[in-house]
XYZ file of C-alpha atoms in Angstrom:
387
model
C 85.685 75.949 78.662
C 89.871 74.934 80.173
C 90.575 71.904 79.402
C 91.014 69.685 82.341
C 92.899 66.221 83.720
C 90.557 63.841 85.735
C 92.586 61.779 88.128
C 90.948 59.440 89.267
C 91.732 57.839 92.809
C 91.465 54.003 92.997
C 94.470 52.995 95.597
C 92.254 51.961 98.933
C 92.008 49.118 99.904
C 88.326 49.881 101.573
C 88.439 47.953 104.777
C 84.911 48.741 105.542
C 83.325 47.352 102.193
C 84.494 43.733 103.248
C 83.381 42.456 99.713
C 85.909 39.815 97.938
C 88.016 43.059 96.114
C 88.368 46.265 96.638
C 84.922 47.867 96.377
C 86.872 50.437 92.849
C 86.448 47.071 90.921
C 83.810 44.995 92.317
C 80.600 44.354 89.914
C 77.386 47.327 89.783
C 74.918 46.525 87.653
C 77.003 43.595 86.105
C 80.330 46.379 85.465
C 83.383 47.313 88.074
C 82.375 50.472 89.885
C 85.766 51.766 88.668
C 84.661 51.604 84.678
C 81.537 53.354 85.562
C 83.259 56.612 87.590
C 85.237 56.411 83.796
C 82.631 56.332 81.929
C 81.236 59.589 83.920
C 84.375 61.152 83.869
C 84.825 60.722 80.272
C 80.407 62.249 79.545
C 81.829 65.725 81.109
C 82.424 68.604 78.510
C 86.208 69.159 79.630
C 87.795 66.783 80.795
C 90.052 66.068 77.973
C 92.097 63.153 79.080
C 91.494 60.793 82.559
C 94.743 59.384 85.003
C 94.252 56.485 87.287
C 96.084 55.898 90.495
C 96.357 52.232 91.911
C 97.463 49.900 94.720
C 100.640 48.115 94.329
C 99.515 44.643 93.380
C 96.406 45.963 91.487
C 97.729 45.858 87.861
C 95.360 42.785 86.554
C 91.973 44.209 87.697
C 93.179 47.666 86.574
C 93.187 46.327 83.026
C 90.337 44.368 83.635
C 88.266 47.091 84.939
C 89.454 49.571 81.645
C 89.691 47.385 78.876
C 88.976 49.128 75.801
C 88.441 52.654 77.690
C 91.745 53.465 76.001
C 93.653 54.960 79.292
C 97.367 55.841 79.718
C 99.623 52.963 82.515
C 98.600 53.700 85.480
C 100.419 55.311 88.225
C 101.137 53.216 91.053
C 99.460 55.348 95.042
C 101.178 55.804 98.256
C 101.035 54.271 101.599
C 97.618 57.299 101.910
C 95.495 58.847 99.884
C 97.522 61.743 100.051
C 100.787 60.310 99.072
C 98.848 58.819 96.487
C 97.012 61.585 94.245
C 100.575 63.912 95.626
C 102.135 60.428 93.072
C 98.953 61.299 90.788
C 99.902 64.978 90.586
C 103.831 63.942 89.818
C 102.910 61.758 87.227
C 100.980 64.512 85.572
C 103.960 67.273 85.981
C 105.759 67.154 82.866
C 102.589 68.256 80.929
C 100.764 69.925 83.753
C 97.742 70.581 82.503
C 95.490 73.791 83.402
C 93.053 72.090 86.098
C 93.577 69.142 88.051
C 90.109 67.558 88.680
C 90.438 64.322 91.932
C 88.012 62.317 91.957
C 87.060 58.699 93.964
C 86.793 56.109 91.887
C 84.104 54.313 94.841
C 82.007 57.781 92.979
C 80.348 56.344 90.410
C 76.953 57.873 90.111
C 78.531 62.133 89.310
C 76.614 63.518 86.595
C 78.506 65.172 83.893
C 76.897 68.417 84.118
C 77.869 68.231 87.212
C 81.905 67.955 87.193
C 80.648 70.062 84.053
C 79.932 73.082 87.228
C 82.848 72.405 89.372
C 84.887 72.897 86.313
C 83.440 76.568 85.639
C 83.639 77.005 88.823
C 87.080 76.434 89.333
C 88.164 78.535 85.716
C 87.077 82.003 87.450
C 90.146 84.179 87.854
C 90.929 84.585 91.618
C 89.906 80.773 92.452
C 92.011 77.838 93.333
C 89.650 75.497 93.163
C 85.809 74.172 93.324
C 84.334 71.096 95.477
C 80.835 69.910 94.721
C 79.288 69.150 97.579
C 75.360 68.907 99.689
C 74.370 71.364 102.088
C 73.776 69.062 105.544
C 70.024 68.625 106.129
C 70.328 66.479 109.501
C 70.534 68.070 113.080
C 74.122 67.524 114.193
C 74.559 66.035 117.571
C 77.824 65.721 119.805
C 78.310 63.002 121.702
C 80.346 62.428 124.614
C 81.360 59.949 126.606
C 78.873 56.679 127.306
C 76.735 57.964 124.215
C 75.939 61.273 126.060
C 73.835 63.610 123.823
C 76.724 66.645 125.065
C 75.429 69.179 122.529
C 72.929 69.981 119.516
C 75.950 71.035 116.741
C 74.539 74.039 114.168
C 74.279 72.787 111.072
C 73.654 76.287 109.314
C 76.717 76.562 106.547
C 77.803 72.627 107.148
C 78.387 71.401 104.113
C 79.623 67.322 103.479
C 81.884 67.421 100.495
C 82.329 65.366 97.457
C 84.262 64.571 94.643
C 85.386 66.245 92.047
C 87.218 68.593 93.332
C 88.908 70.448 90.758
C 91.879 72.861 91.490
C 94.286 74.643 89.606
C 97.513 72.350 88.763
C 100.529 73.723 90.138
C 98.782 75.517 93.109
C 97.721 72.328 94.571
C 101.094 70.129 93.522
C 102.755 72.522 95.367
C 100.206 71.978 98.399
C 100.480 68.773 98.177
C 104.106 68.603 98.175
C 104.243 70.763 100.930
C 101.522 68.554 102.988
C 103.870 65.269 101.929
C 106.535 66.260 105.106
C 103.452 66.554 107.766
C 103.915 64.157 110.364
C 101.235 61.309 111.416
C 98.602 63.465 113.779
C 98.418 66.124 111.085
C 98.665 63.961 107.329
C 95.332 62.536 109.614
C 94.161 65.634 109.544
C 94.239 66.225 105.869
C 90.904 64.211 104.511
C 90.583 65.493 101.577
C 92.751 67.415 99.013
C 90.723 71.002 99.829
C 91.461 69.637 102.837
C 95.188 70.237 101.635
C 94.599 72.660 99.392
C 93.065 74.799 102.531
C 95.969 74.039 104.705
C 97.962 76.182 101.963
C 95.431 79.505 101.976
C 94.101 78.121 98.501
C 90.781 80.226 97.183
C 88.466 76.731 97.103
C 84.607 77.564 96.247
C 82.212 74.892 97.035
C 79.662 73.523 94.079
C 75.909 72.212 94.770
C 76.126 68.874 93.773
C 73.490 65.685 94.110
C 72.956 63.529 97.133
C 73.342 61.193 94.409
C 76.164 60.929 94.234
C 77.320 58.818 97.009
C 80.215 56.837 97.822
C 80.314 53.266 98.050
C 81.361 52.284 101.473
C 80.050 48.901 101.496
C 78.936 46.216 99.661
C 75.523 47.272 100.260
C 75.552 50.280 99.074
C 76.210 47.713 95.236
C 72.179 47.517 95.675
C 70.657 49.740 93.486
C 67.579 51.204 94.755
C 64.483 50.159 92.793
C 64.248 50.720 89.661
C 61.659 50.556 86.601
C 63.176 49.832 82.657
C 62.440 52.101 79.940
C 62.437 52.013 76.156
C 61.707 54.191 73.557
C 61.881 54.674 69.812
C 63.698 57.178 67.600
C 62.717 58.070 64.078
C 64.871 60.763 61.816
C 65.518 61.433 57.840
C 67.407 63.441 55.857
C 67.884 64.590 52.225
C 71.346 64.399 50.412
C 72.816 68.032 49.904
C 75.523 69.074 47.630
C 79.319 67.854 49.353
C 81.435 64.982 50.233
C 81.085 63.502 53.660
C 78.283 62.746 55.370
C 77.962 62.905 59.292
C 77.269 59.358 61.179
C 76.725 58.578 64.933
C 79.315 62.008 65.024
C 81.721 59.891 63.061
C 82.445 62.097 59.144
C 82.345 59.831 56.484
C 83.430 60.152 52.986
C 80.243 60.044 50.535
C 79.639 61.626 47.424
C 77.165 64.163 48.713
C 76.519 65.457 52.013
C 72.777 65.324 54.327
C 70.842 68.663 54.423
C 69.915 69.866 57.835
C 69.908 72.995 60.296
C 72.618 71.645 62.559
C 74.948 69.063 60.641
C 71.917 66.485 59.955
C 73.284 63.629 61.996
C 70.291 61.534 61.390
C 71.724 58.641 63.865
C 72.479 61.128 66.569
C 68.855 62.969 65.852
C 66.931 59.750 65.976
C 69.008 58.773 69.299
C 68.357 61.676 70.882
C 64.491 61.191 70.057
C 64.785 57.847 71.763
C 66.583 59.169 74.804
C 63.951 61.828 75.871
C 61.170 59.910 74.593
C 62.007 57.671 78.117
C 61.236 60.144 80.217
C 58.134 62.022 77.846
C 59.987 64.959 77.452
C 58.757 65.264 73.631
C 61.560 65.711 70.464
C 64.788 67.300 69.268
C 62.863 70.182 67.202
C 61.085 71.110 71.354
C 64.748 71.208 72.492
C 66.416 73.001 69.952
C 64.026 74.285 67.529
C 65.466 74.340 63.731
C 64.042 78.266 63.819
C 66.694 79.237 66.059
C 69.529 80.438 64.285
C 72.162 79.120 67.702
C 71.493 75.668 66.253
C 72.872 76.777 62.433
C 75.452 74.058 61.841
C 75.495 72.544 65.701
C 77.412 69.340 65.954
C 74.509 66.601 67.200
C 76.771 65.418 69.897
C 75.256 68.220 72.167
C 71.751 67.436 71.654
C 72.205 63.532 72.103
C 74.264 65.143 75.404
C 71.810 67.353 76.321
C 68.610 63.822 76.390
C 71.164 62.094 78.832
C 72.335 65.555 81.304
C 68.142 65.146 81.272
C 68.038 61.390 82.025
C 70.884 61.814 84.174
C 68.813 64.407 86.231
C 66.196 62.181 86.780
C 68.226 59.555 88.656
C 68.561 57.121 85.757
C 71.064 55.950 83.706
C 71.532 54.844 80.176
C 71.322 51.113 79.803
C 71.204 50.173 75.967
C 71.462 52.447 73.213
C 71.013 50.286 69.548
C 70.160 52.544 65.613
C 69.443 51.103 62.140
C 70.113 53.011 59.645
C 68.725 52.847 56.871
C 70.569 53.561 53.173
C 71.987 52.271 50.279
C 75.461 54.293 50.536
C 77.546 54.948 51.793
C 78.517 51.673 53.341
C 77.851 52.190 57.327
C 80.518 48.393 58.024
C 84.294 49.807 57.596
C 82.912 52.745 59.641
C 80.320 51.038 62.620
C 83.552 50.223 64.777
C 84.382 54.328 64.916
C 80.352 54.999 65.144
C 79.877 53.150 68.068
C 82.687 53.840 69.960
C 81.890 57.603 69.477
C 77.881 56.906 70.474
C 79.370 55.367 73.243
C 81.767 58.450 74.517
C 78.801 61.244 73.807
C 76.288 58.902 75.987
C 79.061 58.108 78.724
C 78.104 54.482 79.050
C 81.082 51.246 77.482
C 81.160 50.411 74.259
C 79.209 46.976 74.852
C 76.090 49.413 75.018
C 75.693 50.585 72.037
C 74.550 48.619 68.604
C 74.466 49.988 65.389
C 73.449 48.155 62.506
C 72.608 48.824 59.131
C 70.238 47.788 55.966
C 69.098 48.733 52.765
C 65.594 49.031 51.467
C 66.190 46.783 48.268
C 65.742 49.534 46.308
C 62.926 51.014 47.044
C 61.577 54.267 48.367
C 63.625 57.470 49.482
C 66.330 55.884 50.569
C 66.686 52.946 47.655
C 66.411 55.655 45.599
C 69.430 57.216 46.783
C 67.725 60.200 48.026
C 68.641 60.016 51.572
C 69.859 58.440 54.867
C 67.257 57.259 57.935
C 67.605 55.827 60.603
C 65.709 54.648 63.296
C 66.883 54.133 67.218
C 65.679 52.032 70.336
C 66.945 54.081 74.038
C 66.585 51.352 77.348
C 67.125 53.032 80.826
C 66.787 52.699 84.515
C 65.109 55.539 86.560
C 64.088 55.089 90.012
C 60.495 53.517 90.198
C 57.991 55.677 91.182
């Protein structure tokens, strides 16, 4: 997959929102909207960098919302959305990426697999960009003076555009530079980056997204639909084999042995995968990634956990918390705990504060006490739309 930089537009003021803060910094289920948006993008395969465009005077809000996410300094936006995007593109021009994904800060519900689908579509030869959207389902009416209906507008081939919108970087930058010289009336008509690209004659395709990828417009949008909370357990064991490191939580930890398994034998990620699958009654890891299938030989286990989380997302759910306890005599987990927390959080697309990694021993008892292997027990807590 072609690497892509995500440019998050967070410079708007949201006049219809009406809250004490701009909507991108308002809290959604206890987290700033912008942070939720960033973690959603970080969970998408192919996004290798994130840059945020903010408004003048929002530095403190931005710093609080992005603490611990490891982002670079934000870019200052302009007086219009088009100018804000152009400022962000110019900031990337020195080390230009092949692809750039433009995303609204106020769309925190985007699904990682939808982002991935847009990246794939934009990478096709002869295509300049891909736009996430959904086909119109409602009947459209044109209304005239006095709110009188004048006609029904055929909805065939009409779509509602969403973000992200993914483009080849160089053509989009050129299109935005050209649009910067437009008069006010023409510029007003360019309501998204696809419109800027269309004006420049770029070839764009539409990618089917999800209705869940809604944009927060008013304070009412911050109120979650009825959700139910589910929890499930996961447990896994792997014995030691010859080697010099073990994979735990996506982190390679030096050791006198490796762990034996068909994949990379990451006992932590396997237990977490089973826990997440359990919350939606989707079986266990072996059902989705059979050990008898040679394609999973030596596979990185982050793929397994991400798959399970994508299944939860596909049902309109989200991960609330992941907790894992590692049982072993060695290696020592403590020095690697923070790295494991950050690794799991990145794989799951959630804040590190929603991940817990603990360790214990069996006081010399059992197979772990005899240093024959490592066990892990995990619990996943998710929210899903109520039935």
